[in-house]
mmCIF file of C-alpha atoms and ligand atoms in Angstrom:
data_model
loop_
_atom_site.group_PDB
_atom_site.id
_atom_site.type_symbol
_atom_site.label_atom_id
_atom_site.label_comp_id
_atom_site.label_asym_id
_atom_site.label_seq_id
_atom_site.Cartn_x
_atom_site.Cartn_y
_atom_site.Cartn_z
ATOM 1 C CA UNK I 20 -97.098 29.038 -81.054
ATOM 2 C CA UNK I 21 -99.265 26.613 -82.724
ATOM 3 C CA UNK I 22 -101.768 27.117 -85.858
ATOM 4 C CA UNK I 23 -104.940 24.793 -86.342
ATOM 5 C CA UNK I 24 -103.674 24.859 -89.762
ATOM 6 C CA UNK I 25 -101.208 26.309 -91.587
ATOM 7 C CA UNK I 26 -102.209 28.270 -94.635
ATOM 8 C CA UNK I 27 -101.115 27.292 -98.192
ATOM 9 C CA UNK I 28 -100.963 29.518 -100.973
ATOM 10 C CA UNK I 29 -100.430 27.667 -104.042
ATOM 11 C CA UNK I 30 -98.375 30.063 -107.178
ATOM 12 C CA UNK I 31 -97.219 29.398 -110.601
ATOM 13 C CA UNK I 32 -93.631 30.936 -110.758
ATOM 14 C CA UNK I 33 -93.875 30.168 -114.748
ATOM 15 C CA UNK I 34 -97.127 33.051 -114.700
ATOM 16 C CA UNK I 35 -96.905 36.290 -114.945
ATOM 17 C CA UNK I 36 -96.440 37.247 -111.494
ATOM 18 C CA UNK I 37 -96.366 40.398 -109.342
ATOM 19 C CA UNK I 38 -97.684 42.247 -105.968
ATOM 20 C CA UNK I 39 -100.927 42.521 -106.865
ATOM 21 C CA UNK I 40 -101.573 38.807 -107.442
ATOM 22 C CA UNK I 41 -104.363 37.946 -104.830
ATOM 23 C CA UNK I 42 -102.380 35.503 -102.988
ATOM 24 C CA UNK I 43 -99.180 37.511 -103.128
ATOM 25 C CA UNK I 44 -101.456 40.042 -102.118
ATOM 26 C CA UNK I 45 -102.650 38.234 -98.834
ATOM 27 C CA UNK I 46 -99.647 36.761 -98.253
ATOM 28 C CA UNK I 47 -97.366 39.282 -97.922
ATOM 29 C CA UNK I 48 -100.293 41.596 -95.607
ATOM 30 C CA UNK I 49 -99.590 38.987 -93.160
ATOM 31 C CA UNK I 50 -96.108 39.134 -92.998
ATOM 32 C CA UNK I 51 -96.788 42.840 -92.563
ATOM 33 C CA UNK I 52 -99.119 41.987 -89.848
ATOM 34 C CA UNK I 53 -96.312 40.130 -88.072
ATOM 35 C CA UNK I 54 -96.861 36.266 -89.277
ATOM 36 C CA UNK I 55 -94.609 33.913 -89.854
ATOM 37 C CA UNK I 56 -94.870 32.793 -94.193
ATOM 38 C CA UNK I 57 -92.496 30.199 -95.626
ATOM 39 C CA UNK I 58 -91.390 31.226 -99.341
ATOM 40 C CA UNK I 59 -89.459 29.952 -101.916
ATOM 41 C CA UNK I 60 -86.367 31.750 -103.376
ATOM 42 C CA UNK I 61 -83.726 30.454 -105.979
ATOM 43 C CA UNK I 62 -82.188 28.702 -102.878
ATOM 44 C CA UNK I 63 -83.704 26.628 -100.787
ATOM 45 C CA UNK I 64 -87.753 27.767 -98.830
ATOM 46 C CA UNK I 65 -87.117 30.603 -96.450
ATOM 47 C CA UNK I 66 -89.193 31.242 -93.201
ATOM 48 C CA UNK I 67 -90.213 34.905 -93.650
ATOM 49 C CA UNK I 68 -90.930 37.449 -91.138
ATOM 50 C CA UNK I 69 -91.091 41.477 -91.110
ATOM 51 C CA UNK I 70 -87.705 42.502 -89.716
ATOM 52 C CA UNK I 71 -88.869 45.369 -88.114
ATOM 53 C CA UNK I 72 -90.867 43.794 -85.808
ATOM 54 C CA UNK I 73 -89.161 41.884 -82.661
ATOM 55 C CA UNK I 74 -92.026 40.289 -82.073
ATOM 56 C CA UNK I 75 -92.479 38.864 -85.879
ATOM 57 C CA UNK I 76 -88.972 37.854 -85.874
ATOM 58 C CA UNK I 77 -89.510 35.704 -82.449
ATOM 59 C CA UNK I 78 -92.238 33.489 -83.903
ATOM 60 C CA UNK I 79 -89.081 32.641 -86.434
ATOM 61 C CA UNK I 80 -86.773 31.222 -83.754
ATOM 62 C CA UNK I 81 -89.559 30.085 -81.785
ATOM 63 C CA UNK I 82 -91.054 27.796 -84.753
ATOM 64 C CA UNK I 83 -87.739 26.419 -86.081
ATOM 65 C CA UNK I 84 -86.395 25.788 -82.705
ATOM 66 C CA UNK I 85 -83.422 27.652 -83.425
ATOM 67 C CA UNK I 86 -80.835 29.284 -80.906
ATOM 68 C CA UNK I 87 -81.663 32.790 -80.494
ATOM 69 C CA UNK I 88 -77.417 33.736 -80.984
ATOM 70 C CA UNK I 89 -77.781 33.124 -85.111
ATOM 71 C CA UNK I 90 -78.700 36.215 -86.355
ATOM 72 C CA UNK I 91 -80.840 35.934 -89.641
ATOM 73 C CA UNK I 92 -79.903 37.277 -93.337
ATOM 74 C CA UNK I 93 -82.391 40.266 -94.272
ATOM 75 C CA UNK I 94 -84.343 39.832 -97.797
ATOM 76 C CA UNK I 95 -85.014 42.823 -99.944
ATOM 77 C CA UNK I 96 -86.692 43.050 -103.193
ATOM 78 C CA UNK I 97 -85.230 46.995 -104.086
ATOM 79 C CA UNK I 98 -82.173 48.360 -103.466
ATOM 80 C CA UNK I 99 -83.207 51.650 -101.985
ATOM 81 C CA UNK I 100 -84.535 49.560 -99.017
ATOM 82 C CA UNK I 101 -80.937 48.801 -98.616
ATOM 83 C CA UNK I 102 -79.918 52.393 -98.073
ATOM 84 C CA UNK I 103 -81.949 52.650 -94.880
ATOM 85 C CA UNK I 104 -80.574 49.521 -93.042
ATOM 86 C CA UNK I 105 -77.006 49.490 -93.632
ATOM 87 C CA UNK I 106 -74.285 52.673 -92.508
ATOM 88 C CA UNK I 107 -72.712 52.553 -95.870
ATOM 89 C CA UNK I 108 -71.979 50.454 -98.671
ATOM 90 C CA UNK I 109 -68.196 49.844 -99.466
ATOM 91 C CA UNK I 110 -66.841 49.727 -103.146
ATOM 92 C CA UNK I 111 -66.802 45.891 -103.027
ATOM 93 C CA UNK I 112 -70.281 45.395 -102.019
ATOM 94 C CA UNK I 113 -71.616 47.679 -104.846
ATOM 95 C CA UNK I 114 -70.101 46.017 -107.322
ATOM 96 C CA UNK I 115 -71.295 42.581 -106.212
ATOM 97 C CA UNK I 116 -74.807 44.143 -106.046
ATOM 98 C CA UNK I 117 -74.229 44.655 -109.229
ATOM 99 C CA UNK I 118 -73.154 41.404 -110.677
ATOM 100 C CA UNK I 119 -74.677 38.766 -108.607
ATOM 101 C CA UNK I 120 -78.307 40.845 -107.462
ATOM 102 C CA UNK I 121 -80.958 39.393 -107.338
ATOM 103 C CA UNK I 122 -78.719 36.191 -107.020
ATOM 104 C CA UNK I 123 -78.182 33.456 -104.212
ATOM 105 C CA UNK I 124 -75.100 35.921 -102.794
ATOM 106 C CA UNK I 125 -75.775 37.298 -99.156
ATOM 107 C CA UNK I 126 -73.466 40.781 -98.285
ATOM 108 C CA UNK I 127 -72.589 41.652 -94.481
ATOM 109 C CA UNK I 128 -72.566 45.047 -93.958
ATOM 110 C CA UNK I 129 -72.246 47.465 -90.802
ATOM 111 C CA UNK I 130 -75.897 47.437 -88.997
ATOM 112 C CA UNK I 131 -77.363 51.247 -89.131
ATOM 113 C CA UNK I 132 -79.877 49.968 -86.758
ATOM 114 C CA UNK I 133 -82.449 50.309 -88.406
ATOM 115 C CA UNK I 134 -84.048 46.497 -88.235
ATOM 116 C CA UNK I 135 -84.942 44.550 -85.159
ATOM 117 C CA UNK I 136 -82.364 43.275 -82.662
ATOM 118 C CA UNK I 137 -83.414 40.147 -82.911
ATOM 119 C CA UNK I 138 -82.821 39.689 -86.626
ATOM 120 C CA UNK I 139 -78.531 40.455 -86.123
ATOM 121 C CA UNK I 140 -78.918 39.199 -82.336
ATOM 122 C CA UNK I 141 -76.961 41.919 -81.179
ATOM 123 C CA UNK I 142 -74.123 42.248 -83.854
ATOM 124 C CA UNK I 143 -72.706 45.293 -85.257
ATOM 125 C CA UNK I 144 -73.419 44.057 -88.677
ATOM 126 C CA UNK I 145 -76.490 42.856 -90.523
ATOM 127 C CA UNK I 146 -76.796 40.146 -93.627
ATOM 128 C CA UNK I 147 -78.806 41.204 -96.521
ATOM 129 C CA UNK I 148 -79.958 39.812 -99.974
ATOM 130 C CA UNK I 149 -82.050 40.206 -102.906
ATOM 131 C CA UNK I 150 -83.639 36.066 -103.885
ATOM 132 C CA UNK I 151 -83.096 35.471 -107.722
ATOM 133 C CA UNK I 152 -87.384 34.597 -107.831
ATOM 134 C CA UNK I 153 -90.306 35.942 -109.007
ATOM 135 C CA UNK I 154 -92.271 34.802 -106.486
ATOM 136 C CA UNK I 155 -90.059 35.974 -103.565
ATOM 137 C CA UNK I 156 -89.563 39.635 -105.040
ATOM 138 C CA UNK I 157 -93.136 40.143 -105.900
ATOM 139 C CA UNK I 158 -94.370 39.149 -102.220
ATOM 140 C CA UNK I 159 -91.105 40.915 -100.819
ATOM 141 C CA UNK I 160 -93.021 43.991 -102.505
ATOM 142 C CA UNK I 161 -96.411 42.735 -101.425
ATOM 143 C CA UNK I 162 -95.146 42.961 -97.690
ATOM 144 C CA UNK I 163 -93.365 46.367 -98.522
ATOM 145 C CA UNK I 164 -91.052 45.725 -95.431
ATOM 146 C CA UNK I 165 -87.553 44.019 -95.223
ATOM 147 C CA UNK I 166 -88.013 40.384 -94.563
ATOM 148 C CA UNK I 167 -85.830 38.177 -92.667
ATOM 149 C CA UNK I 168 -85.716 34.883 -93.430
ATOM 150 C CA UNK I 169 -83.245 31.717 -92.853
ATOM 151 C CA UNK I 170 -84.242 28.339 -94.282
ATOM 152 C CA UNK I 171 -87.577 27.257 -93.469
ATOM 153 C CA UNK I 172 -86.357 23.853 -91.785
ATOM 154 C CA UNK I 173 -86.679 22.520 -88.121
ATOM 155 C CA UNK I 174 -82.895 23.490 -86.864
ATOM 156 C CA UNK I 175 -80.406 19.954 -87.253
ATOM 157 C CA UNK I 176 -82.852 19.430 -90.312
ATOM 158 C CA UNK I 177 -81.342 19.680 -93.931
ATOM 159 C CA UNK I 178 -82.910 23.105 -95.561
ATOM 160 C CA UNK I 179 -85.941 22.576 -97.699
ATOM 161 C CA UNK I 180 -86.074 22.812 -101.253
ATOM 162 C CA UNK I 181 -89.868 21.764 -101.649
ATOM 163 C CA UNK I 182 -92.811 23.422 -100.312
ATOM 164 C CA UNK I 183 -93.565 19.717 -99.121
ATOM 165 C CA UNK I 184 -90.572 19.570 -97.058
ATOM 166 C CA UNK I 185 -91.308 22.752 -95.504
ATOM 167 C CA UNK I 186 -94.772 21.255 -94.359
ATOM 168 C CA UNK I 187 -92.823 18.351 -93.381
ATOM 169 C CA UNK I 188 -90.969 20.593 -90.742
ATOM 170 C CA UNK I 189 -93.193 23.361 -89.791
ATOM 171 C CA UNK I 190 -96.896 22.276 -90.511
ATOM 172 C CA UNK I 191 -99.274 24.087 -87.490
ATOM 173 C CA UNK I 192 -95.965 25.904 -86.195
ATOM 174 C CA UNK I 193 -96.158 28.802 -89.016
ATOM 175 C CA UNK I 194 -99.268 30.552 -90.574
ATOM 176 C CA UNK I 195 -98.376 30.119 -93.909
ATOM 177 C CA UNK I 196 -96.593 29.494 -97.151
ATOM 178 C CA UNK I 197 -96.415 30.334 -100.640
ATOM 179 C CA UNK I 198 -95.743 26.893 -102.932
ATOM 180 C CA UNK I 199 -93.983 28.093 -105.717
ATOM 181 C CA UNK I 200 -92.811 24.488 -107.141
ATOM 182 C CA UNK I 201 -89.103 23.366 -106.040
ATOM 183 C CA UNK I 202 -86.536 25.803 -106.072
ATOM 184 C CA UNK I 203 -83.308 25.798 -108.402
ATOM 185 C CA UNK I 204 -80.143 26.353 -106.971
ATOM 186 C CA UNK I 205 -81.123 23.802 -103.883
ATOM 187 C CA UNK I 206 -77.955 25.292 -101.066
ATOM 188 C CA UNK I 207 -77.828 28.152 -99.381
ATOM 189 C CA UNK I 208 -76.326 31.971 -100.669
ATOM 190 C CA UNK I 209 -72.996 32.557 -100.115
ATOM 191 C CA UNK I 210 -72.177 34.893 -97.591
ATOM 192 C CA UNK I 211 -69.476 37.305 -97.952
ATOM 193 C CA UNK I 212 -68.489 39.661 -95.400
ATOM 194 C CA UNK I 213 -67.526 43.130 -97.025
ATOM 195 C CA UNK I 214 -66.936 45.158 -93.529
ATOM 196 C CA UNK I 215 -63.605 43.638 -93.846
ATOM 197 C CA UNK I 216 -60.801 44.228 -96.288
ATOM 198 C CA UNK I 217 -60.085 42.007 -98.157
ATOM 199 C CA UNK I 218 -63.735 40.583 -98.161
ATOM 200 C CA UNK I 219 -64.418 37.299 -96.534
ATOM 201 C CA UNK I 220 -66.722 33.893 -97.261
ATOM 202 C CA UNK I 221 -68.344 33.019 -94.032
ATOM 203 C CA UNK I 222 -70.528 30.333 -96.133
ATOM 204 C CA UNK I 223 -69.860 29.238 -99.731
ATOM 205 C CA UNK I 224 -72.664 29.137 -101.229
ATOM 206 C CA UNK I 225 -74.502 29.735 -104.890
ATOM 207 C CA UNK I 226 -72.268 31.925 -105.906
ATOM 208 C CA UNK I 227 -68.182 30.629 -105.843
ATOM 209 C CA UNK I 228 -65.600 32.288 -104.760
ATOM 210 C CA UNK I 229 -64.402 32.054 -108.825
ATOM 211 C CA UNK I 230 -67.478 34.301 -109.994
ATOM 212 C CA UNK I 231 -66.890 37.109 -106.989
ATOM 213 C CA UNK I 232 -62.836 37.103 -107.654
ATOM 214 C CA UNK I 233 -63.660 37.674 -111.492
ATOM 215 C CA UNK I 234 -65.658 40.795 -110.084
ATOM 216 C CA UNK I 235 -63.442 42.073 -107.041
ATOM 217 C CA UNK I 236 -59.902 40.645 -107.014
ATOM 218 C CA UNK I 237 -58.605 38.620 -104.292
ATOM 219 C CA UNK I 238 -61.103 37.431 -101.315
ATOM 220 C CA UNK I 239 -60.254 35.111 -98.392
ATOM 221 C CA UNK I 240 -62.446 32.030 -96.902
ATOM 222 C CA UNK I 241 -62.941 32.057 -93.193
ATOM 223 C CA UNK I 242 -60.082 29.633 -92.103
ATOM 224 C CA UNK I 243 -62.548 27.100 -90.207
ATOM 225 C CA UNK I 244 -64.085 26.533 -93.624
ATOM 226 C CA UNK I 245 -61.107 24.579 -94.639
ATOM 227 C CA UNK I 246 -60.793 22.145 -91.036
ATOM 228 C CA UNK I 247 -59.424 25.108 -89.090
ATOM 229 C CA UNK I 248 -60.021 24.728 -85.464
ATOM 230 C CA UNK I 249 -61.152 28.271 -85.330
ATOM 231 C CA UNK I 250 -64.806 28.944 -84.908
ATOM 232 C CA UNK I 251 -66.482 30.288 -87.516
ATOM 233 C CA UNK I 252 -66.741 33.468 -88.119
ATOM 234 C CA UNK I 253 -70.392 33.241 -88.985
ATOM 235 C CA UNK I 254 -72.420 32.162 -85.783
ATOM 236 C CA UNK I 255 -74.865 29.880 -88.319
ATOM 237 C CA UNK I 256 -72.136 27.387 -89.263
ATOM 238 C CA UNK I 257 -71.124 26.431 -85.501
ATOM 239 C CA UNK I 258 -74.004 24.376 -84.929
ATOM 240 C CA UNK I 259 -74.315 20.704 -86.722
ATOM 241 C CA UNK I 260 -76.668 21.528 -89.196
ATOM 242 C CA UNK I 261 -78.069 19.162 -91.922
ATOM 243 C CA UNK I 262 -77.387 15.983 -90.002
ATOM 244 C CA UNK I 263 -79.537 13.144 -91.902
ATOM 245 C CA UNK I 264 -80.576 10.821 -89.238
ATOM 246 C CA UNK I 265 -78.528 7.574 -90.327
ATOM 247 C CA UNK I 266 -74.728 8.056 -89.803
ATOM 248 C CA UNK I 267 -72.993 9.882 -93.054
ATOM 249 C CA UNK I 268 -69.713 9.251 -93.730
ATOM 250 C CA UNK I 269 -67.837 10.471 -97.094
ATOM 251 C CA UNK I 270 -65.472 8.180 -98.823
ATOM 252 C CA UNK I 271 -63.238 9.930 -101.073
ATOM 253 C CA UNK I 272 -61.884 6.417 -102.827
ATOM 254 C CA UNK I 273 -65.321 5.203 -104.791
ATOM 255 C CA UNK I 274 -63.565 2.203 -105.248
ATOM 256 C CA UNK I 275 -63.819 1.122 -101.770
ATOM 257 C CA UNK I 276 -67.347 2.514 -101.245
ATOM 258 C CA UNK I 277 -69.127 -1.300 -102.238
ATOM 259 C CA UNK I 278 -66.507 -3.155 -99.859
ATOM 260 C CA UNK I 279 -67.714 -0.859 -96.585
ATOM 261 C CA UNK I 280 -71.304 -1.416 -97.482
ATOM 262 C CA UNK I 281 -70.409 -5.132 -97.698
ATOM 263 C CA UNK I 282 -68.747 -5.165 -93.729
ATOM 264 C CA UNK I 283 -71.465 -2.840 -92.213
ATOM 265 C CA UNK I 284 -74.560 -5.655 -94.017
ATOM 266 C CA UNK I 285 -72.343 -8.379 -92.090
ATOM 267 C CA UNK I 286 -72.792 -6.377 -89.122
ATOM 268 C CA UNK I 287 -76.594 -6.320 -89.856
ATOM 269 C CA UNK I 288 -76.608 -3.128 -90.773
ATOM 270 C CA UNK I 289 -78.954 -1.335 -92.921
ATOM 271 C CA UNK I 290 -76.969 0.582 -95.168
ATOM 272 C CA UNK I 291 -77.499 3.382 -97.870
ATOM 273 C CA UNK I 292 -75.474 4.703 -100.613
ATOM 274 C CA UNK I 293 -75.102 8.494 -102.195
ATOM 275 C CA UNK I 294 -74.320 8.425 -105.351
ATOM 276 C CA UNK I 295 -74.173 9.701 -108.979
ATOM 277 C CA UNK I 296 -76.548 9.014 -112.415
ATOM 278 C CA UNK I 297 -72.889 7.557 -113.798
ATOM 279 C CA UNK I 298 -71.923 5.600 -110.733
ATOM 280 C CA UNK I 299 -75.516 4.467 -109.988
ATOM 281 C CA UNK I 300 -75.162 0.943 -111.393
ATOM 282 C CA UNK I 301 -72.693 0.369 -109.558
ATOM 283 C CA UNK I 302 -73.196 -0.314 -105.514
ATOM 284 C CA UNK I 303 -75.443 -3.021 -104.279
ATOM 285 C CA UNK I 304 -76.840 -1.969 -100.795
ATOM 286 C CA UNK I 305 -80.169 -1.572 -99.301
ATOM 287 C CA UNK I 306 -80.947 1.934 -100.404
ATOM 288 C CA UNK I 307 -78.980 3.587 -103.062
ATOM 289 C CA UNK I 308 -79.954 6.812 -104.157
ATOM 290 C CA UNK I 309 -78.529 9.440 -106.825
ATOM 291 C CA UNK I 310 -77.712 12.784 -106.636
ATOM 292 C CA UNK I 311 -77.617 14.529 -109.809
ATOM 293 C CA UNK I 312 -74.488 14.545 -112.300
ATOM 294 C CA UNK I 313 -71.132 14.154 -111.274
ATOM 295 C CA UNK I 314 -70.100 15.783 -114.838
ATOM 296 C CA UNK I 315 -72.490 18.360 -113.472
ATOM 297 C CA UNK I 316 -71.828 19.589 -110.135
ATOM 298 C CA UNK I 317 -75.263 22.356 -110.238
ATOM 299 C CA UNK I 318 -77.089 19.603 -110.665
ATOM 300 C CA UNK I 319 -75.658 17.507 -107.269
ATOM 301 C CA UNK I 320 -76.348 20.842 -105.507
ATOM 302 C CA UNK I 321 -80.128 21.006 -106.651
ATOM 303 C CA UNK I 322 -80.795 17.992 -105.028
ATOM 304 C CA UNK I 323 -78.712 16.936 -102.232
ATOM 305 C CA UNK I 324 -80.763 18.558 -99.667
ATOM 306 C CA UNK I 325 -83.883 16.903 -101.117
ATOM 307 C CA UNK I 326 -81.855 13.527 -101.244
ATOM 308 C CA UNK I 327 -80.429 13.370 -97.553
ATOM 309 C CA UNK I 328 -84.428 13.800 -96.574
ATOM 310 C CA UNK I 329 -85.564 10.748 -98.547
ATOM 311 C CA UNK I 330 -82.308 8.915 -96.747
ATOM 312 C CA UNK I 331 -84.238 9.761 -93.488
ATOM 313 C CA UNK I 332 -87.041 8.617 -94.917
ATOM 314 C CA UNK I 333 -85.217 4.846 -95.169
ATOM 315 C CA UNK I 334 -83.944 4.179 -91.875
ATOM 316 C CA UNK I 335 -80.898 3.397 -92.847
ATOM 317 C CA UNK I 336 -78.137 3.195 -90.050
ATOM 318 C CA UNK I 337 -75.247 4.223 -91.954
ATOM 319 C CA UNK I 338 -74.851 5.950 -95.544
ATOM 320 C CA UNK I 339 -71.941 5.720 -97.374
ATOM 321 C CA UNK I 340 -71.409 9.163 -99.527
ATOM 322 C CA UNK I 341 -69.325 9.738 -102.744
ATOM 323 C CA UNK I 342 -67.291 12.917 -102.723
ATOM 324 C CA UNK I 343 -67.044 15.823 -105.256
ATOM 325 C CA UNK I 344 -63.794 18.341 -106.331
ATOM 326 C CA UNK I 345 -64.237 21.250 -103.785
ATOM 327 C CA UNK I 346 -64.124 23.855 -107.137
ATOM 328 C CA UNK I 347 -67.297 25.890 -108.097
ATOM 329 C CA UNK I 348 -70.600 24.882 -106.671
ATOM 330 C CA UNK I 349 -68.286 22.173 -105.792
ATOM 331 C CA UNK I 350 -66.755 23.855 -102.725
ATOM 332 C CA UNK I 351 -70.666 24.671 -101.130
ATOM 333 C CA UNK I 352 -71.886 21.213 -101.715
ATOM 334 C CA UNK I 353 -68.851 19.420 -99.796
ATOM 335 C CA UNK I 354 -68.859 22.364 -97.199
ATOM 336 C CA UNK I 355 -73.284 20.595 -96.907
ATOM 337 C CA UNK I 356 -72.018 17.172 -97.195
ATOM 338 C CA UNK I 357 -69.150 17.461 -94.619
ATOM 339 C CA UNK I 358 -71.162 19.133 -92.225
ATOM 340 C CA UNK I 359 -74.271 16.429 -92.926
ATOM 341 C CA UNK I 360 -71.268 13.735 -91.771
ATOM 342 C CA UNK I 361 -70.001 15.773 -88.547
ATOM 343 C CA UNK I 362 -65.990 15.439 -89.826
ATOM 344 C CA UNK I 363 -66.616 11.253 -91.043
ATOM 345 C CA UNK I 364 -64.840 11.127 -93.529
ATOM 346 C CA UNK I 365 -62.328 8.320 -94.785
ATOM 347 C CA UNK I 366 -59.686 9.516 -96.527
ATOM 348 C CA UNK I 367 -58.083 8.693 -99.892
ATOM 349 C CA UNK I 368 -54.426 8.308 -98.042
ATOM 350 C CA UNK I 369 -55.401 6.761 -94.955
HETATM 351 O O1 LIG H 635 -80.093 31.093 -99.390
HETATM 352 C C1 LIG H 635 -80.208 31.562 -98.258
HETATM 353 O O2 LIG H 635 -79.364 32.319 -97.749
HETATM 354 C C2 LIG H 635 -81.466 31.159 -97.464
HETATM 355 C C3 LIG H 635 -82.670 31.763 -98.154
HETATM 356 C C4 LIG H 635 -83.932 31.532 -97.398
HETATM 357 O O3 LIG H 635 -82.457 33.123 -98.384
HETATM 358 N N1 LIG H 635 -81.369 31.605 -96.103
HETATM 359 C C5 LIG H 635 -80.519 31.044 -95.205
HETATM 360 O O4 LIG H 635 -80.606 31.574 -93.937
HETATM 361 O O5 LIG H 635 -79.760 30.145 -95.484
HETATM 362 P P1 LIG H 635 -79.997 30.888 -92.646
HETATM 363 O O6 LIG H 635 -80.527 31.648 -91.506
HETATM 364 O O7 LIG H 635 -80.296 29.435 -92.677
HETATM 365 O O8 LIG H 635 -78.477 31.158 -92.748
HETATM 366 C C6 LIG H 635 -77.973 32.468 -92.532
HETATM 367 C C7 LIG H 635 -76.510 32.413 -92.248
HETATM 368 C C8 LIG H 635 -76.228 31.832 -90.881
HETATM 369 O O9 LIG H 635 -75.074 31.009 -90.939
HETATM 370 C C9 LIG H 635 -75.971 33.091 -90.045
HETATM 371 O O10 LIG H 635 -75.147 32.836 -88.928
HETATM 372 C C10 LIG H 635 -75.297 33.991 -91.058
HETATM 373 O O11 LIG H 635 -75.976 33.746 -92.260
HETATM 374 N N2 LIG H 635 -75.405 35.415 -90.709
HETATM 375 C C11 LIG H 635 -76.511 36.182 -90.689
HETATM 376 N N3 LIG H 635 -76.213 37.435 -90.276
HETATM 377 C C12 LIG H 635 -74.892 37.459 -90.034
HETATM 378 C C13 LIG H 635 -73.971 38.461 -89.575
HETATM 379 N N4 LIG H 635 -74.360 39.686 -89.290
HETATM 380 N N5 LIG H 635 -72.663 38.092 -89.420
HETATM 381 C C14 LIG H 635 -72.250 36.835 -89.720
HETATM 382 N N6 LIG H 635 -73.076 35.857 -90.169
HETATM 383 C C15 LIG H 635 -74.370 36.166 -90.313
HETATM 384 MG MG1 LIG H 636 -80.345 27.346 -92.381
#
């Protein structure tokens, strides 16, 4: 499907915002109506669609380009809409409704049925979440159905975190979106499958796995998180997602970062380097770009996604990438950056 334009409603998340704002107003009537709006949450832009509709929910996979196997996370904006779509809510769910909603945390549950096939392609279970944003919940109301949405990126793109990017992607292949300014958190929800006991991470995320412990005891991370050969358990985080389009590879020893850039320029490379505000100074290479504060990892999340686009933007053949301690936010941004790099990574040891 292509649109001679694609609409853009422009919104001031700072304002007093709610469903009857006129552009709220419009936009979410046309995802009722079936179209395809990109909107910004506390994550990163999703691509929203009504999830009742099989025939919304196709313009989704048809104007990202993504395989029609990778079933999408459902947004709500009140929790009753949850009782209707899910068969029941266990113990540990409803507490982390409690703690983390609205909040950048994604719950599996078991699928009552109730949503399009498409949305869960097929599965027994179905992903839902309440977005942390003004904007989101008040056109989640607007459309007054349950919206799915994944990122609003071309698939093998990293997810967008500016309404630009979005455009970037998706100009003329969606009819709209709703420019609320950048969004905060900048990676994905985590999503946390509470069908099984104990619960289990498919995707770290915006919330860590310290926060949800502190609320329900013990969960476990889906083995090929952590370099198991095993395929993961969520159907998402098989495909190489994220990849920026010069070669990535982490180096866990900064100290050796400035002598690879040094052999891949003899080689007539053009090479890039992702680093830190405190380690900025330091690397002499073509393109060097920074990537929040080390001392602050939320900040490294905000804008990594935004970062690895500008690296595209460079044409650099090869980036060289600092690494960060896989605790907190820490554990979703390496799980980005690891993924960005398809397993290049050179070792402190080796
Ligand atoms: O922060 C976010 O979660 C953003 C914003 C827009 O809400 N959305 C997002 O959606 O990241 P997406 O489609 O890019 O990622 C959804 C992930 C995929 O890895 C998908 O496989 C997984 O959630 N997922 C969805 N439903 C699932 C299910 N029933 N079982 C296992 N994994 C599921
Ligand atoms: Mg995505």
């Amino acid at each position: 499907m292509s649109y001679k334009q694609t609409r853009v409603w422009i919104v001031d998340k700072n304002k007093e915002i709610d469903k009857n704002v006129e552009c709220i107003k419009e936009a979410g009537l046309w995802i009722k109506n079936n179209e395809v709006v990109a909107l910004p949450t506390e994550t990163v832009y999703g691509l929203g669609a009504n999830a009742r509709s099989n025939k919304a929910v196709a313009k989704i996979f048809e104007a990202k380009g993504r395989p029609s196997d990778n079933p999408l996370i459902v947004h709500i904006a009140k929790i009753e809409q949850l009782n209707k779509i899910v068969k029941e809510i266990p113990e540990t769910a409803r507490k982390l409704m409690e703690a983390f909603w609205p909040g950048p945390l994604t719950i599996i549950f078991q699928n009552a049925g109730q949503v399009a096939e498409k949305v869960t392609a097929g599965l027994p279970t179905v992903a839902i979440r309440m977005p942390d944003h003004p904007v989101a919940l008040a056109l989640l109301e607007a459309a007054d159905v349950p919206v799915a949405a994944p990122s609003a990126n071309l698939s093998g793109k990293p997810s967008p975190t500016t309404a630009q990017h979005v455009l970037a992607d998706l100009n003329g292949r969606i009819a709209g979106i709703v420019d609320g300014g950048p969004t905060g958190v900048g990676l994905e929800s985590t999503v946390i499958d509470c069908t099984v006991h104990p619960p289990m991470i498919y995707r770290p995320g915006g919330v860590t796995k310290e926060e949800i412990e502190a609320v329900i005891g013990e969960v476990c991370l889906d083995q090929a998180l952590v370099g198991g050969s095993e395929v993961p358990k969520s159907p998402g985080l098989k495909y190489t997602h994220y990849a920026p389009e010069g070669d990535l590879v982490l180096v866990e020893d900064v100290h050796i970062i400035q002598a690879l850039v040094n052999e891949e320029k003899k080689k007539g490379k053009k090479v890039g380097v992702l680093t830190t505000e405190e380690r900025k100074g330091r690397y002499e290479a073509d393109v060097v770009l920074t990537c929040g504060r080390r001392q602050k990892l939320a900040t490294v999340a905000t804008q990594l996604y935004s970062v690895l686009r500008q690296f595209d933007a460079t044409n650099v053949d090869v980036i060289f990438s600092e690494t960060f301690p896989k605790e907190g936010v820490g554990e979703a941004v390496m799980n980005r950056l690891e993924k960005a790099a398809g397993g290049r990574v050179i070792r402190r040891d080796a």
